[in-house]
Amino acid sequence: MTSTTPIDRAPAPRWFLQALVYAALTSSIVSSLGMLLVPSVAAEFDITVSTAQWMLTVNLLVGAVATPIMGRLADGPHTRRLLLSSLSVIFVGSIIATLAPNFTVFLLGRALQGLLYGTVPISIALARRHLSYVASQPAISTLSVTVSIGMGLGYPLTGVLAALFDHRAAFAFAALFVVTAAVGVWRFVPGGPDPLAPRTPFDLPGAATLGLGLAALLLWVTEAQGWGWTSGRTLGTLTVAVVSLLAWGTLGVRRRHPLINLRVVRRPEVLLANATAIGLGTAMYIGLSIASLVSQAPVGTGYGLEVQLMWAGFLMAPLSVGSLVANRTVRALSDRLDMAVFLPIGAAVMTIASVLLWLAHGSVWTLGVGMFLFGVGIGTGYAAMPALIARSVAVDQLGSAVSFNQVLRTVGGAIGAALSAAVLAAHPSGDSFSTDAGITGAFGVGVICCAAVMVALVLNALRGRQRRVSTPAPEA
């Protein structure tokens, strides 16, 4: 199963991988419509910036709930149809957000766009299914880093469109992009039910308990600061999250065909990739969100660069360059080095970037170099994660395993948003922006997250090396 592509399965057409990469870019292009446009959306609908932040929250909530379900369905026989259906829903959401007459309808469009987080796991499952094991490894690494590469491209486009026209033009562009991605999937991805894919019953109780648990957890993480950490609403939401996730874990161990195979998730390489996903996801969101805030803040704050919206997105472009460079490097070295080696390397580079932004974030050049190093670190780590999972998981379980990794990245991002919001709220100023101490403190939290992940990965690598040295070689 892991050496060659089965002869009974339709071979991949010439432009198969390119179509998948283009479709995977949907997630990053649409997700780039978030941070930069919050002030514009608040002004358009005459609401506060804190209320406009729900355009990010509702997107994360729907994505966290939908991604594991989409990953499980991706292991079935109709994976291409699933990807086309997901792109159709994202397209409808983009149209609704473009034409929304009020903020409530706009949030509905953003909620439908939440399915974007599941497109990458579906694309990875298709690549593993239709390519040989050798060919699928670099393909999976490339698909995994399309998120960071596309964000570096999407932010400048979003800024330009929103500055020249308005935020609706950015969402209209997203709709057009999704249409072209769907055409590529329909044309170049083999269709029809896969004769070798398993026909297993869908775990509805598992989907319900995991979806409720993840939604409650992310809601608690993102809203606890505003509700009050000891309020009844906060504690009640946390209780629902814990009880639901415990129920999901109990059901998952007992069911024959669970939504996510927990026995697979706890394998050492899969567990390592998932733990890294949470840590790096937290650090990445802190770095990107605070850097975006610094770039647009007034000079009078003491840290702001007061870059216009049109140009603020271009400060994120080095992220795309760094991710692309890292992906090419990992692909070139993957034949000589074990994939697990790249996780601590990626965490180390992200730590360097976090320290740079923490100590010197008052310059456009510093911000640009920091974003480039962030891209290198993210690209290195994200290229290794799915490859580690793919070599430890059977083809018919890859979609659910990779989607769970994607969910943990989303959870990490939500944790990063909550941590940075808590630090900024603790350092209020006379206007809507935080103080320099708050910005520096938020960047400092990112340093702690990156350093903790790096130390844990280095210690794990050293323990693994000691075990290999102490284990005697088998006799000839």
PDB file of C-alpha atoms in Angstrom, residues 39 59 73 155 159 162 265 275 333 383 392 405 415 453 472:
ATOM      1  CA  PRO A  39     -11.140  47.974  10.876  1.00  0.00           C
ATOM      2  CA  ASN A  59     -14.613  31.518  10.844  1.00  0.00           C
ATOM      3  CA  LEU A  73     -15.170  11.915   4.660  1.00  0.00           C
ATOM      4  CA  TYR A 155      -2.349  39.861   2.392  1.00  0.00           C
ATOM      5  CA  GLY A 159      -4.710  45.378   1.114  1.00  0.00           C
ATOM      6  CA  ALA A 162      -9.567  47.077  -0.001  1.00  0.00           C
ATOM      7  CA  VAL A 265      -3.095   9.706  16.790  1.00  0.00           C
ATOM      8  CA  ALA A 275       1.891  18.710  19.691  1.00  0.00           C
ATOM      9  CA  LEU A 333      17.137  17.334   1.934  1.00  0.00           C
ATOM     10  CA  ALA A 383       6.360  20.613   5.514  1.00  0.00           C
ATOM     11  CA  SER A 392       2.815   6.381  10.092  1.00  0.00           C
ATOM     12  CA  ASN A 405      -3.465  18.059  12.768  1.00  0.00           C
ATOM     13  CA  ILE A 415      -5.007  30.252  21.835  1.00  0.00           C
ATOM     14  CA  VAL A 453       8.302  24.078  21.512  1.00  0.00           C
ATOM     15  CA  PRO A 472      22.317  -3.124  20.429  1.00  0.00           C
TER      16      PRO A 472
END
